[in-house]
Amino acid sequence: MSRAMHSMVAVALGLAGLLTAHRTEAQTLPTGFSLEAVVPQPLTESPIGFTFLPDGRVLMLEQTSALIRVSTPGSGVAVDVHTVPDVETTGFEQGLQGIAVDPQWPARPYLYLYYNHAGSVNYVTMYTVTGDLTNPASTSLTLTSPFHLLTDIPDVRAWHNGGTLRFGPDGMLYLSLGDDGTAC
């Protein structure tokens, strides 16, 4: 496993540890893995996803507050970067759902979001990111110029609204969806 993958797993486990901090049982990790708290409690509203910038900063989504937050490696703090407008959060599983960083960052400083939009539709939106695009110690990022890639994914029910975004090895952006409470 590469150093980058070890770091990613450690951060993922750290976030999972934060979300389950109320548990009292001991955690046993495989050899070579470590549990590291990346962002201290409390996250404000329903943390649901995260991704990494190439320099190691972590971008986190909060489902119901529609917040995107950034944390620098080792800082233990997160800073609000952007609140996505018009996110539908009245349903049990609605809100921000997924995030992906353009694989050609910082030459292509784009951030992609998947979310439940007001009006019973789901959006995939690309934001241009400005600020410190390559400084791993900076939390200075601003999301501007939203460009809606998809605006017509039906959102019939307020449950089974999961999903996420990922770039494949072919450079294509992939979207996974929940079943929207409708049998497949």
Short mmCIF file of C-alpha atoms in Angstrom, two decimals:
data_model
loop_
_atom_site.label_atom_id
_atom_site.label_comp_id
_atom_site.label_asym_id
_atom_site.label_seq_id
_atom_site.Cartn_x
_atom_site.Cartn_y
_atom_site.Cartn_z
CA MET A 1 0.00 0.00 0.00
CA SER A 2 1.40 3.41 -0.96
CA ARG A 3 2.08 6.20 1.54
CA ALA A 4 -0.80 8.20 0.03
CA MET A 5 -3.18 5.28 0.55
CA HIS A 6 -1.96 4.84 4.16
CA SER A 7 -2.65 8.53 4.76
CA MET A 8 -6.08 8.29 3.15
CA VAL A 9 -7.00 5.25 5.24
CA ALA A 10 -5.68 6.92 8.40
CA VAL A 11 -7.78 10.02 7.72
CA ALA A 12 -10.83 7.93 6.88
CA LEU A 13 -10.38 5.96 10.07
CA GLY A 14 -9.81 9.20 11.96
CA LEU A 15 -13.07 10.63 10.66
CA ALA A 16 -14.86 7.37 11.39
CA GLY A 17 -13.38 7.46 14.88
CA LEU A 18 -14.70 10.95 15.41
CA LEU A 19 -18.15 9.92 14.29
CA THR A 20 -18.15 6.97 16.67
CA ALA A 21 -16.31 8.63 19.56
CA HIS A 22 -19.19 7.79 21.88
CA ARG A 23 -18.29 4.10 21.70
CA THR A 24 -16.33 2.69 24.59
CA GLU A 25 -14.96 -0.55 23.11
CA ALA A 26 -11.28 -0.69 22.09
CA GLN A 27 -10.36 -0.51 18.42
CA THR A 28 -7.82 -2.88 16.96
CA LEU A 29 -6.19 -1.74 13.73
CA PRO A 30 -4.23 -3.83 11.23
CA THR A 31 -0.44 -3.59 11.32
CA GLY A 32 0.80 -0.44 9.59
CA PHE A 33 -2.41 1.54 10.16
CA SER A 34 -2.97 4.30 12.67
CA LEU A 35 -6.03 6.05 14.02
CA GLU A 36 -5.62 9.80 13.81
CA ALA A 37 -8.22 12.43 14.69
CA VAL A 38 -8.12 14.91 11.82
CA VAL A 39 -10.94 17.24 12.76
CA PRO A 40 -12.11 17.62 16.35
CA GLN A 41 -15.72 17.24 17.40
CA PRO A 42 -18.16 18.65 16.91
CA LEU A 43 -18.73 18.74 13.21
CA THR A 44 -21.79 20.94 12.96
CA GLU A 45 -24.32 19.04 10.86
CA SER A 46 -24.28 15.46 9.59
CA PRO A 47 -20.81 14.89 8.14
CA ILE A 48 -21.35 12.74 5.07
CA GLY A 49 -18.32 12.76 2.81
CA PHE A 50 -14.79 13.94 2.23
CA THR A 51 -12.08 14.11 -0.40
CA PHE A 52 -8.45 15.11 -0.54
CA LEU A 53 -6.70 17.86 -2.44
CA PRO A 54 -3.39 16.65 -3.94
CA ASP A 55 -1.46 18.55 -1.22
CA GLY A 56 -3.17 16.60 1.58
CA ARG A 57 -5.85 19.05 2.67
CA VAL A 58 -9.21 17.46 3.40
CA LEU A 59 -12.49 18.85 2.07
CA MET A 60 -15.53 17.70 4.06
CA LEU A 61 -19.25 17.83 3.36
CA GLU A 62 -21.91 18.39 5.95
CA GLN A 63 -25.17 17.04 4.61
CA THR A 64 -27.83 19.15 6.28
CA SER A 65 -25.98 22.43 6.81
CA ALA A 66 -24.83 22.37 3.15
CA LEU A 67 -21.36 23.37 4.36
CA ILE A 68 -18.05 22.53 2.74
CA ARG A 69 -15.15 22.67 5.18
CA VAL A 70 -11.37 22.38 4.74
CA SER A 71 -8.79 21.03 7.15
CA THR A 72 -5.02 21.26 6.77
CA PRO A 73 -2.86 18.23 7.61
CA GLY A 74 -2.14 18.03 11.32
CA SER A 75 -4.06 21.18 12.24
CA GLY A 76 -6.97 19.46 13.98
CA VAL A 77 -9.33 22.24 12.91
CA ALA A 78 -11.69 22.77 10.00
CA VAL A 79 -12.70 26.06 8.40
CA ASP A 80 -15.96 26.73 6.57
CA VAL A 81 -15.24 27.35 2.88
CA HIS A 82 -18.69 27.56 1.29
CA THR A 83 -22.37 27.00 1.92
CA VAL A 84 -24.09 25.56 -1.14
CA PRO A 85 -27.31 27.48 -1.88
CA ASP A 86 -30.73 25.94 -2.48
CA VAL A 87 -29.89 22.54 -1.00
CA GLU A 88 -33.03 20.62 0.00
CA THR A 89 -32.66 19.33 3.55
CA THR A 90 -36.25 18.87 4.74
CA GLY A 91 -36.24 15.12 4.08
CA PHE A 92 -34.60 12.49 6.23
CA GLU A 93 -31.70 11.79 3.84
CA GLN A 94 -31.57 14.92 1.71
CA GLY A 95 -28.76 17.45 1.47
CA LEU A 96 -25.21 17.44 0.18
CA GLN A 97 -24.34 13.93 -0.98
CA GLY A 98 -20.98 13.77 -2.75
CA ILE A 99 -17.80 15.66 -3.60
CA ALA A 100 -14.92 15.16 -6.05
CA VAL A 101 -11.80 17.16 -6.95
CA ASP A 102 -10.81 17.45 -10.60
CA PRO A 103 -7.94 14.98 -11.21
CA GLN A 104 -5.92 17.73 -12.95
CA TRP A 105 -5.96 20.03 -9.90
CA PRO A 106 -4.57 22.76 -9.67
CA ALA A 107 -4.34 23.28 -13.46
CA ARG A 108 -8.09 22.65 -13.49
CA PRO A 109 -9.23 24.08 -10.13
CA TYR A 110 -12.70 22.52 -10.13
CA LEU A 111 -14.73 20.95 -7.37
CA TYR A 112 -17.78 18.83 -8.21
CA LEU A 113 -20.76 18.42 -5.91
CA TYR A 114 -23.79 16.16 -5.97
CA TYR A 115 -26.78 17.27 -3.89
CA ASN A 116 -30.55 17.40 -3.48
CA HIS A 117 -31.67 20.75 -4.86
CA ALA A 118 -34.86 22.52 -3.85
CA GLY A 119 -37.69 21.63 -6.21
CA SER A 120 -37.50 17.81 -6.14
CA VAL A 121 -34.44 17.46 -8.37
CA ASN A 122 -30.81 16.55 -7.77
CA TYR A 123 -27.91 18.55 -9.15
CA VAL A 124 -24.33 17.90 -10.12
CA THR A 125 -22.55 21.26 -10.02
CA MET A 126 -18.98 22.23 -10.85
CA TYR A 127 -17.43 25.12 -8.92
CA THR A 128 -14.27 26.99 -9.80
CA VAL A 129 -12.01 27.21 -6.75
CA THR A 130 -9.81 30.26 -6.11
CA GLY A 131 -7.37 31.07 -3.33
CA ASP A 132 -4.35 29.06 -2.20
CA LEU A 133 -4.66 26.11 -4.58
CA THR A 134 -1.30 24.50 -3.74
CA ASN A 135 -0.46 25.59 -0.19
CA PRO A 136 -1.08 22.63 2.16
CA ALA A 137 -1.01 24.93 5.20
CA SER A 138 -3.72 27.28 3.92
CA THR A 139 -7.47 27.17 4.43
CA SER A 140 -7.96 30.07 2.01
CA LEU A 141 -10.23 28.58 -0.65
CA THR A 142 -13.27 30.18 -2.28
CA LEU A 143 -15.86 28.46 -4.47
CA THR A 144 -17.07 30.64 -7.35
CA SER A 145 -18.81 30.42 -10.71
CA PRO A 146 -21.12 27.44 -10.19
CA PHE A 147 -21.83 25.60 -13.43
CA HIS A 148 -24.71 23.13 -13.24
CA LEU A 149 -23.79 19.98 -15.16
CA LEU A 150 -26.98 18.05 -14.36
CA THR A 151 -30.19 19.64 -13.10
CA ASP A 152 -32.87 17.09 -13.86
CA ILE A 153 -32.18 13.99 -11.76
CA PRO A 154 -35.57 13.25 -10.14
CA ASP A 155 -35.87 13.38 -6.35
CA VAL A 156 -39.29 11.86 -5.78
CA ARG A 157 -38.94 10.89 -2.13
CA ALA A 158 -37.09 12.28 0.87
CA TRP A 159 -35.36 8.97 1.63
CA HIS A 160 -32.82 6.73 -0.13
CA ASN A 161 -31.11 9.84 -1.44
CA GLY A 162 -27.54 8.60 -1.09
CA GLY A 163 -24.88 8.87 -3.74
CA THR A 164 -21.47 10.25 -4.44
CA LEU A 165 -19.05 11.43 -7.13
CA ARG A 166 -15.70 9.90 -8.07
CA PHE A 167 -13.26 10.24 -10.93
CA GLY A 168 -12.27 6.97 -12.53
CA PRO A 169 -8.79 6.07 -13.81
CA ASP A 170 -10.08 7.07 -17.26
CA GLY A 171 -10.53 10.68 -16.05
CA MET A 172 -14.33 10.46 -16.32
CA LEU A 173 -16.60 11.72 -13.54
CA TYR A 174 -18.91 9.01 -12.19
CA LEU A 175 -22.08 9.55 -10.17
CA SER A 176 -23.72 6.91 -7.99
CA LEU A 177 -27.29 7.37 -6.79
CA GLY A 178 -29.57 6.06 -4.12
CA ASP A 179 -32.75 4.36 -5.31
CA ASP A 180 -34.92 7.34 -4.21
CA GLY A 181 -37.25 4.97 -2.37
CA THR A 182 -38.23 3.26 -5.63
CA ALA A 183 -37.47 -0.39 -6.29
CA CYS A 184 -34.71 -0.84 -8.84
#
